[in-house]
């Protein structure tokens, strides 16, 4: 090959792997004190000049705003002029990203641990290794493929091999940049397989667990290679100019998977603009990832008593109860809201015991923001899974998505404590006896036929 062409190819490759730099980007914390403050901040969010880490803008709620170096003067002056106190909380975003990407130098090639954030390849290799080492209980599951042709991979843990078991579905990494969730989930898998604690053993063995650590593999990879703050998948089908929002057009190359599910799709808290973070896709279930998850969940209902659908996101320290579009007295729209709330509140209290980390409990509309088209709302509203909860894990925004790796294990430990409690309360209420909707339907048909025969 011609040397010039070689050089050109090498430089193209370098440009391609070059990640966006967040050097000297600062993050400010703002707490709106009045309704007027809320209006000002919402306007600022819509203008899109600054990068909001939080979309929930309510009186007395923290809002983290990331600001590029060249806009910091403007931002500080503006905040002062409207009387909003903007407290600098992160000096240099890139330094936190670099810290998250750090690999322990002493580690041997084969060693997998939780003192740093794993890449997709490392997670997938580890799953294979785990399946090999625990071949009596673990099976690799592949629930589908992505638009970039990556496998959406996880594992099934089945100790008892029962005919119609109690089943739990657990997933993380639906949003690419929420790195703490795949890390937490692989740690949980390790505990399910190796812990000697009686409570953890019960949790691991009484339920057949289907676990997906990275539900959005394309986005996850992209957040390592190109843009640490990437949230959506990497479907380029809706590519368009993002100049109207003052953004790079690449922003349109993705759909927010947690707005793409087919339950009340695009009714609230979602966008039809491909350049936004919450772009819901052109139609419900337009994305391979959301279709794969939904089909897999429906398949589990045919295999046994699917009682759990637990999603993991970050950050904010919340346990969310469906539905995400309702607040106040309307929360009772979810058929077993009372049970879900009781389970969530007790799980959150248990979580606090170890490190005094506090979680709030409620619907997204009440404690975060209104959302529609999310996976967990679909799991409740369409699939009718009994226990559907969503964890927003650490932290409260001190580091946000850039949570230091030293917090992976403490975060995971307290989540496991809460899951043990969650399962204990669920069992106590009687959900292990719950018959899934398929069986109920069969039962209703049986009853209907019997009635017809009886009256004939
Ligand atoms: Zn998320």
Coordinates of C-alpha atoms and ligand atoms in Angstrom, one line a residue:
X1 CA 0.0 0.0 0.0
X2 CA 1.1 3.5 -0.8
X3 CA 2.7 5.2 2.3
X4 CA 0.5 8.3 1.9
X5 CA -2.6 6.2 1.9
X6 CA -1.4 4.3 4.9
X7 CA -0.7 7.5 6.8
X8 CA -4.2 8.8 5.8
X9 CA -5.8 5.6 7.1
X10 CA -3.9 5.8 10.3
X11 CA -5.0 9.4 10.9
X12 CA -8.6 8.6 10.1
X13 CA -8.4 5.8 12.6
X14 CA -7.0 8.2 15.2
X15 CA -9.8 10.7 14.5
X16 CA -12.4 8.0 14.8
X17 CA -11.2 6.8 18.2
X18 CA -10.7 10.3 19.5
X19 CA -13.2 10.9 22.3
X20 CA -14.9 14.2 23.0
X21 CA -12.9 16.1 25.6
X22 CA -14.6 17.6 28.6
X23 CA -11.5 19.3 29.7
X24 CA -12.3 22.3 31.9
X25 CA -16.0 21.8 31.7
X26 CA -17.4 22.8 35.0
X27 CA -20.5 21.6 36.8
X28 CA -22.6 24.0 38.9
X29 CA -25.3 23.1 41.4
X30 CA -28.4 25.3 41.4
X31 CA -31.3 25.0 43.7
X32 CA -34.4 26.9 42.5
X33 CA -36.0 28.5 45.6
X34 CA -39.2 29.9 44.0
X35 CA -41.5 29.2 41.1
X36 CA -39.8 32.1 39.2
X37 CA -36.5 30.4 39.6
X38 CA -38.0 27.2 38.2
X39 CA -39.3 29.1 35.1
X40 CA -35.9 30.7 34.5
X41 CA -34.1 27.3 34.7
X42 CA -36.7 25.6 32.5
X43 CA -36.1 28.3 29.9
X44 CA -32.4 27.8 30.2
X45 CA -32.9 24.0 29.7
X46 CA -35.0 24.6 26.6
X47 CA -32.4 27.0 25.1
X48 CA -29.9 24.2 25.3
X49 CA -26.9 26.5 25.7
X50 CA -25.8 24.5 28.7
X51 CA -25.7 20.8 29.4
X52 CA -28.3 19.9 32.1
X53 CA -27.5 16.7 34.1
X54 CA -30.9 16.8 35.7
X55 CA -34.2 17.3 33.9
X56 CA -36.3 17.5 37.1
X57 CA -36.6 21.2 37.8
X58 CA -38.6 21.8 41.0
X59 CA -38.5 24.1 43.9
X60 CA -35.8 23.0 46.4
X61 CA -34.4 20.2 44.1
X62 CA -30.8 20.3 43.1
X63 CA -30.1 20.9 39.4
X64 CA -26.6 20.1 38.0
X65 CA -25.6 22.1 35.0
X66 CA -22.4 21.4 33.0
X67 CA -20.9 24.4 31.3
X68 CA -18.3 24.5 28.5
X69 CA -15.2 26.6 29.3
X70 CA -16.1 29.3 26.8
X71 CA -19.5 29.8 28.2
X72 CA -18.6 29.9 31.9
X73 CA -18.3 33.7 32.2
X74 CA -21.7 34.1 30.5
X75 CA -23.3 31.5 32.7
X76 CA -22.0 33.0 36.0
X77 CA -23.0 36.5 35.0
X78 CA -26.4 35.4 34.0
X79 CA -27.0 33.4 37.2
X80 CA -26.0 36.4 39.2
X81 CA -28.2 38.8 37.2
X82 CA -31.3 36.7 37.8
X83 CA -30.4 36.1 41.5
X84 CA -29.8 32.4 41.3
X85 CA -27.0 31.0 43.3
X86 CA -24.8 28.7 41.2
X87 CA -22.4 26.8 43.3
X88 CA -19.3 25.3 41.5
X89 CA -19.3 21.5 42.4
X90 CA -17.0 20.0 39.7
X91 CA -13.9 22.0 38.6
X92 CA -12.9 19.8 35.6
X93 CA -15.3 17.1 34.3
X94 CA -12.5 15.5 32.2
X95 CA -10.4 14.8 35.2
X96 CA -13.3 12.7 36.7
X97 CA -13.7 10.9 33.4
X98 CA -10.0 10.1 33.3
X99 CA -10.2 8.8 36.9
X100 CA -13.1 6.5 35.9
X101 CA -11.1 5.2 32.9
X102 CA -8.0 4.4 35.0
X103 CA -7.0 0.7 35.1
X104 CA -5.2 -0.7 38.0
X105 CA -1.6 -1.3 36.8
X106 CA -0.9 -4.3 39.0
X107 CA -3.9 -6.4 37.7
X108 CA -3.2 -9.5 35.8
X109 CA -4.9 -10.0 32.4
X110 CA -7.4 -12.6 33.7
X111 CA -8.4 -10.9 36.9
X112 CA -11.9 -9.3 37.0
X113 CA -12.8 -7.2 40.0
X114 CA -14.9 -4.2 40.9
X115 CA -12.3 -1.5 41.6
X116 CA -12.6 -0.1 38.1
X117 CA -15.2 0.2 35.3
X118 CA -15.2 -2.7 32.9
X119 CA -15.6 -2.4 29.1
X120 CA -18.3 -4.3 27.3
X121 CA -15.8 -6.9 26.1
X122 CA -14.5 -7.4 29.6
X123 CA -18.1 -7.9 30.9
X124 CA -19.0 -10.3 28.1
X125 CA -15.8 -12.4 28.6
X126 CA -16.4 -12.5 32.3
X127 CA -20.0 -13.7 31.8
X128 CA -18.7 -16.5 29.6
X129 CA -16.1 -17.5 32.2
X130 CA -18.8 -17.4 35.0
X131 CA -21.0 -19.7 32.8
X132 CA -18.2 -22.1 32.4
X133 CA -17.2 -22.2 36.0
X134 CA -20.9 -22.6 37.2
X135 CA -22.2 -24.6 34.3
X136 CA -24.5 -26.5 36.6
X137 CA -26.6 -23.4 37.4
X138 CA -25.6 -20.7 34.9
X139 CA -26.6 -20.4 31.2
X140 CA -25.7 -17.6 28.8
X141 CA -28.7 -15.8 27.4
X142 CA -28.7 -13.7 24.2
X143 CA -31.9 -11.7 24.0
X144 CA -31.2 -10.0 20.7
X145 CA -28.9 -7.9 18.6
X146 CA -28.3 -4.2 18.2
X147 CA -28.2 -2.0 15.1
X148 CA -24.4 -2.2 15.2
X149 CA -24.8 -6.0 15.4
X150 CA -23.7 -6.5 19.0
X151 CA -25.3 -9.3 21.0
X152 CA -27.4 -8.2 24.0
X153 CA -26.1 -10.8 26.4
X154 CA -26.7 -11.9 29.9
X155 CA -27.0 -14.9 32.1
X156 CA -29.7 -17.1 33.7
X157 CA -29.1 -18.4 37.2
X158 CA -31.2 -21.5 38.0
X159 CA -30.4 -23.6 41.0
X160 CA -33.5 -25.7 41.4
X161 CA -34.5 -26.5 37.8
X162 CA -38.2 -26.5 38.7
X163 CA -41.0 -27.1 36.1
X164 CA -42.7 -23.7 36.5
X165 CA -40.4 -21.6 38.6
X166 CA -40.6 -18.2 40.2
X167 CA -38.7 -15.9 37.8
X168 CA -37.0 -12.5 38.1
X169 CA -35.7 -10.2 35.4
X170 CA -33.0 -7.8 36.2
X171 CA -31.3 -5.3 33.9
X172 CA -28.9 -2.4 33.8
X173 CA -27.1 -0.3 31.3
X174 CA -30.2 0.8 29.3
X175 CA -28.7 4.3 29.4
X176 CA -25.1 4.2 28.2
X177 CA -23.4 6.7 30.5
X178 CA -24.8 5.1 33.7
X179 CA -21.7 3.0 34.2
X180 CA -22.4 2.2 37.8
X181 CA -25.4 0.0 36.8
X182 CA -23.5 -2.8 34.8
X183 CA -20.8 -2.7 37.5
X184 CA -23.4 -3.2 40.2
X185 CA -25.2 -5.9 38.3
X186 CA -22.0 -8.0 37.6
X187 CA -21.2 -7.6 41.3
X188 CA -24.7 -8.9 42.2
X189 CA -24.2 -11.9 39.8
X190 CA -20.9 -12.7 41.6
X191 CA -22.7 -12.6 45.0
X192 CA -25.6 -14.7 43.8
X193 CA -23.1 -17.4 42.8
X194 CA -20.5 -17.2 45.5
X195 CA -21.9 -15.5 48.7
X196 CA -22.2 -17.7 51.8
X197 CA -24.7 -15.4 53.5
X198 CA -28.0 -17.3 54.1
X199 CA -30.2 -14.4 53.1
X200 CA -28.3 -13.9 49.8
X201 CA -28.4 -17.7 49.1
X202 CA -32.2 -17.6 49.5
X203 CA -32.5 -14.7 47.2
X204 CA -30.3 -16.3 44.6
X205 CA -31.8 -19.8 44.8
X206 CA -35.5 -19.3 45.3
X207 CA -35.8 -17.3 42.1
X208 CA -34.6 -18.1 38.6
X209 CA -32.8 -14.9 37.7
X210 CA -32.5 -13.6 34.1
X211 CA -29.9 -10.9 34.3
X212 CA -28.8 -8.4 31.6
X213 CA -25.9 -6.2 32.8
X214 CA -25.8 -4.0 29.6
X215 CA -29.1 -3.6 27.8
X216 CA -27.7 -0.9 25.4
X217 CA -24.3 -2.4 24.3
X218 CA -23.8 0.0 21.4
X219 CA -24.3 3.1 23.6
X220 CA -22.1 1.6 26.3
X221 CA -19.2 1.1 23.9
X222 CA -19.7 4.6 22.5
X223 CA -19.6 6.1 26.0
X224 CA -16.1 4.5 26.4
X225 CA -14.7 5.3 23.0
X226 CA -16.3 8.6 21.9
X227 CA -18.5 10.5 24.3
X228 CA -18.6 9.7 28.0
X229 CA -21.9 11.5 28.4
X230 CA -23.7 9.5 25.8
X231 CA -27.2 8.3 26.9
X232 CA -29.1 6.8 24.0
X233 CA -28.5 3.9 21.7
X234 CA -26.6 4.4 18.4
X235 CA -29.3 4.0 15.7
X236 CA -28.4 6.5 13.0
X237 CA -31.7 6.1 11.1
X238 CA -33.0 9.5 12.2
X239 CA -29.8 11.5 11.5
X240 CA -30.5 15.2 11.0
X241 CA -29.0 18.6 11.6
X242 CA -29.0 19.7 15.3
X243 CA -28.0 23.3 14.6
X244 CA -31.4 24.5 15.9
X245 CA -30.3 23.4 19.4
X246 CA -26.7 24.5 18.8
X247 CA -25.5 20.9 19.0
X248 CA -23.3 18.6 17.0
X249 CA -25.4 16.6 14.5
X250 CA -24.2 13.4 16.1
X251 CA -26.7 14.0 18.9
X252 CA -29.4 12.8 16.4
X253 CA -27.7 9.4 16.1
X254 CA -29.6 7.7 18.9
X255 CA -33.0 6.9 20.6
X256 CA -33.6 7.1 24.3
X257 CA -34.5 3.5 24.9
X258 CA -36.3 4.3 28.1
X259 CA -38.9 6.4 26.1
X260 CA -39.3 3.8 23.3
X261 CA -41.4 1.1 25.0
X262 CA -45.0 0.6 23.9
X263 CA -47.0 1.8 26.9
X264 CA -48.4 5.3 26.7
X265 CA -45.6 6.1 24.2
X266 CA -44.9 9.8 23.7
X267 CA -47.6 11.1 26.0
X268 CA -45.3 13.0 28.4
X269 CA -41.7 13.6 29.3
X270 CA -40.4 12.4 25.9
X271 CA -39.5 14.2 22.7
X272 CA -39.9 13.7 18.9
X273 CA -36.8 15.7 18.2
X274 CA -33.9 13.3 17.4
X275 CA -31.4 15.9 18.7
X276 CA -32.7 15.7 22.3
X277 CA -31.6 13.3 25.0
X278 CA -35.2 12.0 25.4
X279 CA -36.0 11.3 21.7
X280 CA -38.6 8.5 21.9
X281 CA -38.0 7.2 18.3
X282 CA -40.3 7.5 15.3
X283 CA -42.8 5.0 16.7
X284 CA -43.1 2.8 19.8
X285 CA -40.7 -0.2 19.8
X286 CA -38.8 1.2 16.8
X287 CA -35.6 -0.1 18.5
X288 CA -34.0 -3.5 18.5
X289 CA -33.1 -3.2 22.2
X290 CA -36.5 -2.4 23.5
X291 CA -38.2 -5.0 21.3
X292 CA -35.7 -7.6 22.5
X293 CA -36.3 -6.8 26.1
X294 CA -40.1 -6.8 25.7
X295 CA -40.2 -10.1 23.7
X296 CA -37.8 -11.7 26.2
X297 CA -40.0 -10.6 29.2
X298 CA -43.2 -12.0 27.5
X299 CA -41.3 -15.2 26.9
X300 CA -40.4 -15.5 30.6
X301 CA -44.1 -15.2 31.4
X302 CA -44.7 -18.4 29.4
X303 CA -42.0 -20.2 31.3
X304 CA -43.2 -19.7 34.8
X305 CA -44.3 -17.2 37.4
X306 CA -42.4 -14.0 36.4
X307 CA -42.8 -11.8 39.5
X308 CA -39.9 -9.3 39.2
X309 CA -38.9 -6.8 36.7
X310 CA -36.1 -4.7 38.2
X311 CA -34.4 -1.9 36.3
X312 CA -31.2 -0.2 37.3
X313 CA -30.3 3.4 36.4
X314 CA -28.3 6.2 37.9
X315 CA -28.2 8.6 39.5
X316 CA -30.4 10.2 42.3
X317 CA -30.8 7.5 45.0
X318 CA -34.4 6.6 44.4
X319 CA -36.6 3.5 44.2
X320 CA -39.3 4.4 41.6
X321 CA -42.7 2.8 41.6
X322 CA -44.8 2.7 38.4
X323 CA -46.5 4.6 36.8
X324 CA -44.1 7.4 35.8
X325 CA -46.7 9.7 34.4
X326 CA -48.9 9.9 37.5
X327 CA -48.5 11.7 40.8
X328 CA -50.5 12.6 43.9
X329 CA -53.7 10.5 44.4
X330 CA -53.5 9.2 40.8
X331 CA -50.6 6.9 41.8
X332 CA -53.3 4.3 42.6
X333 CA -53.6 3.8 38.8
X334 CA -51.0 1.0 39.2
X335 CA -53.1 -2.0 40.3
X336 CA -50.9 -3.1 43.3
X337 CA -49.4 0.3 44.1
X338 CA -49.9 -0.2 47.8
X339 CA -47.9 -3.4 47.8
X340 CA -45.2 -1.9 45.5
X341 CA -44.9 1.1 47.7
X342 CA -44.6 -1.0 50.9
X343 CA -41.9 -3.2 49.3
X344 CA -40.0 -0.2 48.0
X345 CA -40.1 1.7 51.2
X346 CA -38.9 -1.3 53.3
X347 CA -36.2 -2.0 50.8
X348 CA -35.0 1.6 50.8
X349 CA -34.9 1.5 54.7
X350 CA -32.8 -1.7 54.6
X351 CA -30.5 -0.1 52.0
X352 CA -29.8 2.8 54.4
X353 CA -28.6 0.6 57.3
X354 CA -25.2 -0.3 56.0
X355 CA -23.7 3.1 55.0
X356 CA -26.5 5.5 55.9
X357 CA -27.2 6.2 52.2
X358 CA -30.7 7.5 51.9
X359 CA -33.1 6.7 49.0
X360 CA -36.4 8.3 48.3
X361 CA -39.4 6.3 47.2
X362 CA -42.3 7.2 44.9
X363 CA -43.5 7.6 41.3
X364 CA -41.2 9.3 38.9
X365 CA -43.8 12.1 38.4
X366 CA -43.8 12.7 42.1
X367 CA -40.1 12.6 42.9
X368 CA -38.3 13.0 39.6
X369 CA -40.2 14.0 36.5
X370 CA -43.0 12.7 34.3
X371 CA -42.0 10.0 31.9
X372 CA -43.8 7.9 29.3
X373 CA -42.6 4.9 27.2
X374 CA -40.2 3.6 29.8
X375 CA -39.3 -0.1 30.1
X376 CA -40.6 -0.5 33.6
X377 CA -43.9 1.3 33.0
X378 CA -44.4 -1.1 30.0
X379 CA -43.6 -4.1 32.3
X380 CA -46.4 -3.1 34.6
X381 CA -48.9 -1.6 32.2
X382 CA -48.7 -4.0 29.3
X383 CA -46.9 -7.1 30.6
X384 CA -48.6 -6.9 33.9
X385 CA -45.5 -8.1 35.9
X386 CA -46.5 -7.9 39.6
X387 CA -43.3 -6.4 41.2
X388 CA -41.9 -3.7 38.9
X389 CA -39.4 -1.3 40.4
X390 CA -36.6 1.0 39.2
X391 CA -33.5 1.8 41.1
X392 CA -31.7 5.1 40.5
X393 CA -28.5 4.3 42.4
X394 CA -25.7 6.5 43.7
X395 CA -25.0 9.3 44.1
X396 CA -27.0 12.5 44.6
X397 CA -25.1 14.4 42.0
X398 CA -21.7 15.1 43.7
X399 CA -20.2 13.0 40.9
X400 CA -23.4 12.0 39.0
X401 CA -22.6 9.7 36.1
X402 CA -18.9 10.0 36.9
X403 CA -19.1 8.1 40.2
X404 CA -15.6 7.1 41.3
X405 CA -14.8 3.4 41.0
X406 CA -14.2 3.2 44.8
X407 CA -18.0 3.5 45.2
X408 CA -18.9 0.5 43.0
X409 CA -18.7 -2.1 45.9
X410 CA -20.3 0.0 48.6
X411 CA -23.1 0.9 46.2
X412 CA -23.6 -2.7 45.2
X413 CA -23.5 -3.9 48.8
X414 CA -26.3 -1.7 49.9
X415 CA -28.3 -2.5 46.8
X416 CA -28.0 -6.2 47.6
X417 CA -29.2 -5.6 51.2
X418 CA -32.2 -3.9 49.8
X419 CA -32.9 -6.7 47.3
X420 CA -32.8 -9.3 50.1
X421 CA -35.4 -7.2 51.9
X422 CA -37.4 -6.6 48.7
X423 CA -37.7 -10.4 48.2
X424 CA -38.5 -11.1 51.8
X425 CA -41.4 -8.6 51.8
X426 CA -42.6 -9.7 48.4
X427 CA -42.7 -13.3 49.6
X428 CA -44.4 -12.3 52.8
X429 CA -47.2 -10.5 51.0
X430 CA -47.7 -13.7 48.9
X431 CA -46.4 -13.0 45.4
X432 CA -44.7 -16.3 45.1
X433 CA -48.2 -17.8 44.8
X434 CA -49.2 -15.2 42.2
X435 CA -50.4 -16.8 38.9
X436 CA -49.3 -14.9 35.8
X437 CA -51.7 -13.4 33.4
X438 CA -51.4 -16.2 30.9
X439 CA -52.7 -18.6 33.5
X440 CA -55.4 -16.2 34.5
X441 CA -56.5 -15.9 30.9
X442 CA -56.6 -19.7 30.5
X443 CA -58.6 -19.9 33.7
X444 CA -61.0 -17.3 32.4
X445 CA -61.5 -19.1 29.1
X446 CA -62.1 -22.3 31.1
X447 CA -64.6 -20.6 33.3
X448 CA -66.3 -19.1 30.2
X449 CA -66.6 -22.4 28.4
X450 CA -67.9 -24.1 31.6
X451 CA -70.5 -21.4 32.0
X452 CA -71.7 -21.8 28.3
X453 CA -71.9 -25.6 28.7
X454 CA -73.8 -25.1 32.0
X455 CA -76.5 -22.8 30.5
X456 CA -76.9 -24.8 27.3
Ligands
LIG1 ZN1 -31.2 6.0 33.1

